[in-house]
Amino acid sequence: MRLNIAAAIALLANTALAGVALPRQGGGRQVFAHYMVGLTSGQTRDQWQTDISQAKSAGIDGFALNIGSQDSWNGEQLQLAYDVAASNGFTMFLSFDMAASSWSVDQVVQLVNQYKNSGSQLKVNGKPFVSTFEGPGWADNWGAVRSATGDIYLVPDWSSLGAQGVGSKLGQIDGAFNWGAWPNANEYTINTGNDVAYKSSLQGKSYMMGVSPYFYTNLPQYNKNWYSSSDSLWYDRWKQVLDIMPEYIEIITWNDYGESSYINDPIPRQIVSGAESYINGFGHSAFRFILPYFISAYKAGNANVALPSEGAVAWYRTTPATVCSDGGTVWGQGGGASATGGTKDLVSVIVLSNSPKTITVSIGGSSQTVSASSSVGKAYFYQVPFNGRTGAVTVTVDGKSSTGPQIQNACPPTGHVNFNSVAIQI
């Protein structure tokens, strides 16, 4: 199973003719969500319909379908995905996972040719959009793929090369996807330095910017155990989107539960073994609440667009970071320091409102009212520390309240801290 994936999807405005969606052509900024097909063995059409309906209602244009060569269910699931998307005015494109699997040219050509004329396939300048997760060593094969498919619009994730390295391969690509959606090891926030470097290296070719709400993984069987600072990440990254204004955005992810980056509520059969302890009970669907506004602002190039609705999303861990062992979790990929240094004990809140306002956060009945610490357009960001308080968390905004799971001053049954957060909508 692929637990690190990158997918790039660029899905463009859909035209319907006699109830059949025509292939989409490039034009305008687009937002996609990374979808792990490697988790979908036995998945039903109804589940695809649910996922696509939820994503579309959040303003997402389509899914990037991350696929590995070894998965026997690819044929069935890709067909379902493309078919359901076509009937819903939603788009899809293939993202070949070249870090976790090995692909032959013939395999890639066969899949591109099979889906390139689907009603839900993204096309840019008449060419099917194709991406990867890694695979710079495969770069010289894409010429053969172009010849055998009638050409493609290739926007790979070759983040291992860095922006400058990607810039050295401009003759082989039509753009690039930057997987770097989280702060570096030992850094509490992310900046736009890497985004700016990518745009410069691409020299006008398409840039797809990665945006993610969260990251925590603890899967020893894959030698993965790190937390990337996420206390303000969802707010920071969308604020940065409005500065960078890339051609495309990919939300990382829709359903990668093993890495805690998902923006839907977990589907039990898709949770990789070992992740249940930090995923079950930790819904993330509330993260989607802010998407219609930020996506609208991004596409308009103006943060002063109309709010689809007022309200908020709050997220927090359910124990203090130092309540017990860190479980060996380090602060950021490749880091060596404890993850406890990369997070603070607090409730983070993004409010969407037509005017500034205070909010009240109650933990175990003890309340604190605060003003926003930052804002962009009609989005306001707040953080309220635990201050040693435990109990149920209630967030009140403009007279509306929601209550989430309790904060407990007790070690989880695993014997170590769960660095994942729960998200609630107000």
Short mmCIF file of C-alpha atoms in Angstrom, two decimals:
data_model
loop_
_atom_site.label_atom_id
_atom_site.label_comp_id
_atom_site.label_asym_id
_atom_site.label_seq_id
_atom_site.Cartn_x
_atom_site.Cartn_y
_atom_site.Cartn_z
CA MET A 1 0.00 0.00 0.00
CA ARG A 2 1.19 3.49 -0.75
CA LEU A 3 1.24 5.70 2.29
CA ASN A 4 3.16 8.58 0.77
CA ILE A 5 1.58 9.62 -2.46
CA ALA A 6 1.40 12.52 -4.62
CA ALA A 7 -1.24 13.11 -7.02
CA ALA A 8 -1.87 15.93 -9.25
CA ILE A 9 -5.24 16.58 -10.60
CA ALA A 10 -6.26 19.32 -12.83
CA LEU A 11 -9.86 19.08 -13.67
CA LEU A 12 -11.50 21.71 -15.71
CA ALA A 13 -14.97 23.04 -16.41
CA ASN A 14 -17.32 20.35 -17.52
CA THR A 15 -19.68 20.59 -20.45
CA ALA A 16 -22.69 18.30 -20.72
CA LEU A 17 -24.25 17.11 -23.92
CA ALA A 18 -27.33 14.92 -23.80
CA GLY A 19 -26.49 14.09 -20.20
CA VAL A 20 -22.97 12.88 -21.03
CA ALA A 21 -19.98 14.81 -19.71
CA LEU A 22 -17.48 15.74 -22.39
CA PRO A 23 -13.72 15.56 -21.77
CA ARG A 24 -12.56 18.68 -19.98
CA GLN A 25 -10.22 21.18 -21.52
CA GLY A 26 -7.75 23.43 -19.77
CA GLY A 27 -8.70 26.92 -18.70
CA GLY A 28 -8.80 28.57 -15.28
CA ARG A 29 -7.50 27.71 -11.84
CA GLN A 30 -8.53 24.32 -10.51
CA VAL A 31 -8.45 22.45 -7.19
CA PHE A 32 -8.08 18.71 -6.77
CA ALA A 33 -7.79 16.23 -3.94
CA HIS A 34 -5.35 13.36 -3.79
CA TYR A 35 -7.18 10.01 -3.73
CA MET A 36 -5.45 6.74 -2.86
CA VAL A 37 -6.79 4.03 -5.14
CA GLY A 38 -4.48 1.62 -3.34
CA LEU A 39 -6.96 1.60 -0.43
CA THR A 40 -10.05 0.80 -2.51
CA SER A 41 -10.02 -2.98 -2.96
CA GLY A 42 -13.68 -4.05 -3.08
CA GLN A 43 -14.98 -0.48 -2.98
CA THR A 44 -18.52 0.01 -4.22
CA ARG A 45 -19.97 2.45 -6.70
CA ASP A 46 -21.94 3.97 -3.82
CA GLN A 47 -18.72 4.82 -1.97
CA TRP A 48 -17.31 6.52 -5.06
CA GLN A 49 -20.58 8.45 -5.36
CA THR A 50 -20.37 9.52 -1.71
CA ASP A 51 -16.77 10.67 -2.02
CA ILE A 52 -17.37 12.53 -5.27
CA SER A 53 -20.55 14.20 -4.01
CA GLN A 54 -18.83 15.34 -0.82
CA ALA A 55 -15.80 16.65 -2.67
CA LYS A 56 -17.87 18.49 -5.26
CA SER A 57 -20.03 20.12 -2.59
CA ALA A 58 -16.82 21.46 -1.02
CA GLY A 59 -15.81 23.11 -4.29
CA ILE A 60 -13.23 20.50 -5.29
CA ASP A 61 -13.03 19.98 -9.06
CA GLY A 62 -11.78 16.41 -9.09
CA PHE A 63 -9.56 13.64 -7.78
CA ALA A 64 -5.97 12.74 -8.58
CA LEU A 65 -6.00 8.96 -8.69
CA ASN A 66 -2.79 7.61 -7.18
CA ILE A 67 -2.22 4.07 -8.48
CA GLY A 68 0.41 1.38 -8.00
CA SER A 69 1.27 -1.23 -10.59
CA GLN A 70 0.82 -4.15 -8.19
CA ASP A 71 -2.83 -3.56 -7.25
CA SER A 72 -5.10 -6.09 -8.92
CA TRP A 73 -8.21 -3.97 -8.29
CA ASN A 74 -7.03 -1.01 -10.39
CA GLY A 75 -9.07 -2.02 -13.42
CA GLU A 76 -12.37 -2.29 -11.55
CA GLN A 77 -11.87 0.74 -9.34
CA LEU A 78 -10.56 3.10 -12.02
CA GLN A 79 -13.53 2.28 -14.22
CA LEU A 80 -15.93 2.98 -11.36
CA ALA A 81 -14.14 6.22 -10.52
CA TYR A 82 -14.19 7.55 -14.07
CA ASP A 83 -17.79 6.45 -14.67
CA VAL A 84 -19.20 7.98 -11.49
CA ALA A 85 -17.20 11.17 -12.04
CA ALA A 86 -18.53 11.51 -15.59
CA SER A 87 -22.12 11.31 -14.37
CA ASN A 88 -21.46 13.98 -11.72
CA GLY A 89 -19.59 16.65 -13.66
CA PHE A 90 -16.39 15.79 -11.82
CA THR A 91 -12.94 15.08 -13.23
CA MET A 92 -10.19 12.52 -12.79
CA PHE A 93 -6.65 11.89 -13.87
CA LEU A 94 -4.02 9.25 -13.32
CA SER A 95 -1.07 9.73 -10.99
CA PHE A 96 1.42 6.88 -11.28
CA ASP A 97 3.05 5.97 -7.98
CA MET A 98 6.67 5.38 -8.93
CA ALA A 99 8.05 5.35 -5.40
CA ALA A 100 6.11 2.32 -4.18
CA SER A 101 5.88 0.35 -7.43
CA SER A 102 7.62 -0.31 -10.73
CA TRP A 103 5.97 0.57 -14.05
CA SER A 104 6.75 -0.47 -17.60
CA VAL A 105 6.16 1.89 -20.52
CA ASP A 106 3.53 -0.51 -21.87
CA GLN A 107 1.58 -0.46 -18.60
CA VAL A 108 1.51 3.33 -18.47
CA VAL A 109 0.57 3.62 -22.14
CA GLN A 110 -2.26 1.11 -21.75
CA LEU A 111 -3.85 2.99 -18.85
CA VAL A 112 -3.47 6.43 -20.43
CA ASN A 113 -5.02 5.19 -23.68
CA GLN A 114 -7.82 3.41 -21.81
CA TYR A 115 -9.05 6.51 -19.99
CA LYS A 116 -7.89 9.45 -22.12
CA ASN A 117 -11.25 9.80 -23.85
CA SER A 118 -13.39 9.25 -20.77
CA GLY A 119 -15.98 11.94 -20.14
CA SER A 120 -14.33 12.74 -16.81
CA GLN A 121 -10.69 12.78 -17.95
CA LEU A 122 -8.98 16.13 -17.52
CA LYS A 123 -7.46 17.38 -20.74
CA VAL A 124 -5.28 20.44 -21.11
CA ASN A 125 -4.78 21.73 -24.63
CA GLY A 126 -6.49 18.57 -25.82
CA LYS A 127 -4.02 16.31 -24.02
CA PRO A 128 -4.84 14.00 -21.09
CA PHE A 129 -3.36 15.30 -17.85
CA VAL A 130 -0.96 12.81 -16.23
CA SER A 131 1.01 12.99 -13.00
CA THR A 132 3.23 10.89 -10.77
CA PHE A 133 4.35 10.42 -7.24
CA GLU A 134 8.11 10.70 -7.68
CA GLY A 135 9.83 8.79 -10.49
CA PRO A 136 12.48 11.21 -11.79
CA GLY A 137 14.52 8.15 -12.79
CA TRP A 138 11.71 7.26 -15.18
CA ALA A 139 11.89 10.66 -16.89
CA ASP A 140 13.42 9.44 -20.14
CA ASN A 141 10.50 7.05 -20.71
CA TRP A 142 7.88 9.76 -21.03
CA GLY A 143 8.86 10.50 -24.63
CA ALA A 144 7.80 6.98 -25.58
CA VAL A 145 4.54 7.41 -23.65
CA ARG A 146 3.82 10.65 -25.50
CA SER A 147 4.40 8.95 -28.86
CA ALA A 148 2.22 5.95 -28.05
CA THR A 149 -0.70 7.95 -26.64
CA GLY A 150 -0.87 10.88 -29.02
CA ASP A 151 0.76 13.10 -26.35
CA ILE A 152 -0.02 13.91 -22.73
CA TYR A 153 0.10 16.94 -20.42
CA LEU A 154 2.67 15.79 -17.87
CA VAL A 155 2.79 17.44 -14.43
CA PRO A 156 4.81 15.06 -12.24
CA ASP A 157 5.79 15.26 -8.60
CA TRP A 158 9.56 14.99 -8.64
CA SER A 159 9.97 16.74 -5.31
CA SER A 160 13.01 14.63 -4.45
CA LEU A 161 14.90 16.66 -7.05
CA GLY A 162 13.98 19.98 -5.48
CA ALA A 163 12.80 22.98 -7.44
CA GLN A 164 16.13 23.50 -9.17
CA GLY A 165 16.37 19.86 -10.18
CA VAL A 166 12.86 19.92 -11.62
CA GLY A 167 13.86 23.04 -13.53
CA SER A 168 16.64 21.07 -15.22
CA LYS A 169 14.06 18.78 -16.82
CA LEU A 170 11.73 21.34 -18.39
CA GLY A 171 12.10 19.72 -21.81
CA GLN A 172 10.36 16.59 -20.53
CA ILE A 173 7.44 18.09 -18.59
CA ASP A 174 4.54 20.50 -18.98
CA GLY A 175 4.56 21.55 -15.33
CA ALA A 176 5.34 20.21 -11.88
CA PHE A 177 3.60 19.38 -8.63
CA ASN A 178 5.24 20.38 -5.35
CA TRP A 179 4.54 17.76 -2.68
CA GLY A 180 5.96 20.03 0.02
CA ALA A 181 2.75 20.92 1.85
CA TRP A 182 4.07 20.70 5.44
CA PRO A 183 6.69 22.47 7.53
CA ASN A 184 10.19 21.03 7.40
CA ALA A 185 11.58 19.03 10.30
CA ASN A 186 12.06 21.16 13.40
CA GLU A 187 10.05 24.04 11.92
CA TYR A 188 6.71 25.08 13.43
CA THR A 189 5.24 26.78 10.34
CA ILE A 190 5.60 26.56 6.58
CA ASN A 191 6.58 29.44 4.31
CA THR A 192 6.30 29.99 0.56
CA GLY A 193 10.01 29.80 -0.25
CA ASN A 194 9.68 26.44 -1.98
CA ASP A 195 6.59 27.56 -3.92
CA VAL A 196 8.39 30.65 -5.17
CA ALA A 197 11.39 28.52 -6.16
CA TYR A 198 9.18 26.14 -8.13
CA LYS A 199 7.45 28.95 -10.00
CA SER A 200 10.79 30.45 -10.89
CA SER A 201 12.28 27.13 -12.04
CA LEU A 202 9.22 26.28 -14.14
CA GLN A 203 9.62 29.44 -16.24
CA GLY A 204 5.92 29.83 -16.91
CA LYS A 205 5.00 26.15 -17.07
CA SER A 206 2.13 24.92 -14.89
CA TYR A 207 2.67 24.87 -11.15
CA MET A 208 0.55 22.71 -8.88
CA MET A 209 0.79 23.67 -5.20
CA GLY A 210 0.31 21.14 -2.42
CA VAL A 211 -2.04 22.07 0.43
CA SER A 212 -2.67 19.85 3.44
CA PRO A 213 -4.46 20.13 6.78
CA TYR A 214 -2.31 17.80 8.85
CA PHE A 215 0.37 15.14 9.08
CA TYR A 216 1.04 12.37 11.59
CA THR A 217 2.06 8.81 10.88
CA ASN A 218 3.13 6.02 13.22
CA LEU A 219 3.55 2.86 11.17
CA PRO A 220 6.68 0.99 12.24
CA GLN A 221 6.17 -1.66 9.55
CA TYR A 222 6.88 1.07 6.98
CA ASN A 223 9.59 2.76 9.08
CA LYS A 224 7.37 5.82 9.40
CA ASN A 225 6.89 7.70 12.66
CA TRP A 226 6.78 11.48 12.48
CA TYR A 227 4.54 14.48 13.02
CA SER A 228 4.74 17.67 10.96
CA SER A 229 3.65 20.81 12.77
CA SER A 230 -0.02 21.32 11.97
CA ASP A 231 -1.37 23.64 14.67
CA SER A 232 -1.92 26.41 12.11
CA LEU A 233 -1.18 24.59 8.86
CA TRP A 234 -4.67 24.54 7.29
CA TYR A 235 -5.01 28.31 7.76
CA ASP A 236 -1.42 29.14 6.83
CA ARG A 237 -1.44 27.17 3.60
CA TRP A 238 -4.70 28.61 2.27
CA LYS A 239 -3.50 32.11 3.10
CA GLN A 240 -0.36 31.30 1.11
CA VAL A 241 -2.42 30.05 -1.82
CA LEU A 242 -3.86 33.55 -2.15
CA ASP A 243 -0.31 34.92 -2.36
CA ILE A 244 1.11 32.34 -4.78
CA MET A 245 -1.94 31.89 -7.05
CA PRO A 246 -0.71 28.69 -8.73
CA GLU A 247 -2.32 27.26 -11.84
CA TYR A 248 -3.51 24.24 -9.86
CA ILE A 249 -3.88 23.15 -6.23
CA GLU A 250 -3.80 19.63 -4.95
CA ILE A 251 -5.15 18.95 -1.49
CA ILE A 252 -3.10 16.23 0.17
CA THR A 253 -5.20 14.20 0.85
CA TRP A 254 -8.75 12.97 0.55
CA ASN A 255 -8.21 9.57 2.16
CA ASP A 256 -4.67 8.88 3.35
CA TYR A 257 -5.59 7.82 6.86
CA GLY A 258 -2.19 6.34 7.65
CA GLU A 259 -0.71 9.83 7.42
CA SER A 260 -3.59 11.71 9.13
CA SER A 261 -3.88 14.07 6.15
CA TYR A 262 -7.43 13.05 5.20
CA ILE A 263 -10.33 15.51 4.89
CA ASN A 264 -13.17 13.05 5.19
CA ASP A 265 -14.32 10.84 8.02
CA PRO A 266 -12.45 7.54 8.00
CA ILE A 267 -13.73 4.62 5.96
CA PRO A 268 -12.88 1.61 8.18
CA ARG A 269 -11.93 -0.76 5.39
CA GLN A 270 -9.45 1.80 4.02
CA ILE A 271 -7.48 2.28 7.24
CA VAL A 272 -4.09 0.61 6.96
CA SER A 273 -3.31 -1.89 9.70
CA GLY A 274 -1.68 -0.19 12.66
CA ALA A 275 -3.25 3.22 12.08
CA GLU A 276 -6.59 2.41 13.73
CA SER A 277 -5.39 3.59 17.13
CA TYR A 278 -4.80 7.13 15.95
CA ILE A 279 -7.55 7.39 13.33
CA ASN A 280 -10.70 5.89 14.87
CA GLY A 281 -12.75 8.64 16.48
CA PHE A 282 -10.71 11.40 14.82
CA GLY A 283 -12.93 12.73 12.04
CA HIS A 284 -11.53 15.36 9.68
CA SER A 285 -14.53 16.14 7.48
CA ALA A 286 -14.97 19.49 9.26
CA PHE A 287 -11.77 20.66 7.58
CA ARG A 288 -13.80 20.87 4.37
CA PHE A 289 -16.00 23.65 5.77
CA ILE A 290 -13.60 26.40 4.72
CA LEU A 291 -13.01 25.05 1.21
CA PRO A 292 -15.93 26.66 -0.67
CA TYR A 293 -14.79 30.11 0.47
CA PHE A 294 -11.05 29.67 -0.08
CA ILE A 295 -11.52 27.92 -3.42
CA SER A 296 -13.85 30.67 -4.59
CA ALA A 297 -11.34 33.32 -3.48
CA TYR A 298 -8.49 31.48 -5.21
CA LYS A 299 -10.36 31.18 -8.48
CA ALA A 300 -11.50 34.81 -8.35
CA GLY A 301 -8.06 36.08 -7.37
CA ASN A 302 -9.77 38.08 -4.66
CA ALA A 303 -10.28 37.23 -0.97
CA ASN A 304 -13.32 39.53 -0.80
CA VAL A 305 -15.65 37.07 -2.51
CA ALA A 306 -19.06 36.27 -1.03
CA LEU A 307 -19.12 33.77 1.82
CA PRO A 308 -21.05 30.60 1.00
CA SER A 309 -21.88 30.41 4.72
CA GLU A 310 -20.61 31.72 8.03
CA GLY A 311 -19.26 29.32 10.64
CA ALA A 312 -16.01 27.74 11.72
CA VAL A 313 -13.78 24.67 11.97
CA ALA A 314 -11.80 23.85 15.11
CA TRP A 315 -9.14 21.17 15.59
CA TYR A 316 -7.17 19.92 18.56
CA ARG A 317 -5.42 16.91 20.05
CA THR A 318 -7.27 15.10 22.81
CA THR A 319 -4.33 14.89 25.24
CA PRO A 320 -1.48 17.19 26.18
CA ALA A 321 1.61 16.54 24.07
CA THR A 322 3.65 15.49 27.12
CA VAL A 323 1.03 13.41 28.93
CA CYS A 324 3.18 10.31 28.39
CA SER A 325 5.76 8.84 26.01
CA ASP A 326 6.06 10.35 22.52
CA GLY A 327 6.21 6.81 21.12
CA GLY A 328 9.42 7.62 19.29
CA THR A 329 7.61 10.09 17.04
CA VAL A 330 9.97 12.74 15.69
CA TRP A 331 9.29 16.33 14.69
CA GLY A 332 9.04 16.29 10.90
CA GLN A 333 10.21 13.88 8.23
CA GLY A 334 13.91 13.23 8.67
CA GLY A 335 13.96 15.01 12.02
CA GLY A 336 15.56 13.80 15.23
CA ALA A 337 13.89 15.90 17.92
CA SER A 338 10.76 14.72 19.72
CA ALA A 339 7.43 15.62 18.13
CA THR A 340 6.40 17.13 21.45
CA GLY A 341 8.45 20.18 20.47
CA GLY A 342 6.51 20.64 17.27
CA THR A 343 3.03 21.17 18.70
CA LYS A 344 1.40 23.24 21.42
CA ASP A 345 -1.50 22.28 23.65
CA LEU A 346 -4.22 24.41 22.11
CA VAL A 347 -7.47 24.53 20.16
CA SER A 348 -7.07 26.06 16.69
CA VAL A 349 -10.07 27.71 15.00
CA ILE A 350 -10.73 29.22 11.57
CA VAL A 351 -13.87 31.36 11.47
CA LEU A 352 -15.50 32.46 8.23
CA SER A 353 -17.37 35.69 8.87
CA ASN A 354 -18.35 38.91 7.16
CA SER A 355 -16.96 40.85 10.12
CA PRO A 356 -14.36 40.33 12.89
CA LYS A 357 -15.66 38.81 16.10
CA THR A 358 -14.55 37.15 19.29
CA ILE A 359 -15.07 33.47 19.94
CA THR A 360 -15.43 31.49 23.16
CA VAL A 361 -13.75 28.14 23.78
CA SER A 362 -14.83 26.12 26.80
CA ILE A 363 -12.80 23.14 28.01
CA GLY A 364 -14.47 21.14 30.76
CA GLY A 365 -16.76 24.09 31.51
CA SER A 366 -13.94 26.61 31.88
CA SER A 367 -14.33 29.27 29.19
CA GLN A 368 -12.00 31.71 27.49
CA THR A 369 -13.02 34.41 24.98
CA VAL A 370 -10.43 35.53 22.44
CA SER A 371 -9.99 37.69 19.36
CA ALA A 372 -8.40 36.60 16.10
CA SER A 373 -4.61 36.51 15.92
CA SER A 374 -4.59 36.69 12.10
CA SER A 375 -6.96 37.14 9.19
CA VAL A 376 -7.11 37.00 5.42
CA GLY A 377 -10.19 38.20 3.59
CA LYS A 378 -13.18 36.84 5.49
CA ALA A 379 -11.22 34.11 7.30
CA TYR A 380 -10.09 34.69 10.91
CA PHE A 381 -7.67 32.50 12.85
CA TYR A 382 -7.70 31.88 16.62
CA GLN A 383 -5.77 29.69 19.05
CA VAL A 384 -6.79 28.97 22.63
CA PRO A 385 -4.39 27.08 24.94
CA PHE A 386 -5.49 24.15 27.08
CA ASN A 387 -3.91 25.81 30.13
CA GLY A 388 -4.15 22.51 31.99
CA ARG A 389 -7.88 22.19 31.43
CA THR A 390 -9.51 18.86 30.59
CA GLY A 391 -13.00 17.83 29.54
CA ALA A 392 -15.32 18.35 26.57
CA VAL A 393 -14.42 21.15 24.15
CA THR A 394 -17.19 23.57 23.13
CA VAL A 395 -16.54 26.32 20.61
CA THR A 396 -19.04 29.17 20.34
CA VAL A 397 -19.09 31.60 17.42
CA ASP A 398 -21.77 34.25 17.02
CA GLY A 399 -24.22 32.35 19.21
CA LYS A 400 -23.65 28.97 17.53
CA SER A 401 -21.88 26.20 19.44
CA SER A 402 -20.44 22.76 18.75
CA THR A 403 -18.95 20.33 21.24
CA GLY A 404 -16.18 17.89 20.44
CA PRO A 405 -14.46 15.01 22.23
CA GLN A 406 -12.91 15.47 25.63
CA ILE A 407 -9.34 16.47 26.30
CA GLN A 408 -8.00 13.97 28.80
CA ASN A 409 -4.94 14.14 30.99
CA ALA A 410 -4.39 10.41 30.57
CA CYS A 411 -2.15 8.34 28.36
CA PRO A 412 -3.95 6.62 25.44
CA PRO A 413 -4.21 2.80 25.55
CA THR A 414 -1.27 2.55 23.13
CA GLY A 415 1.01 3.87 25.86
CA HIS A 416 2.07 6.90 23.85
CA VAL A 417 0.68 10.22 22.66
CA ASN A 418 -1.62 10.34 19.65
CA PHE A 419 -0.46 13.36 17.66
CA ASN A 420 -3.52 13.33 15.37
CA SER A 421 -6.26 15.94 15.87
CA VAL A 422 -10.02 15.77 15.77
CA ALA A 423 -11.84 18.45 13.74
CA ILE A 424 -15.30 19.82 14.52
CA GLN A 425 -17.52 22.22 12.60
CA ILE A 426 -19.37 25.11 14.17
#
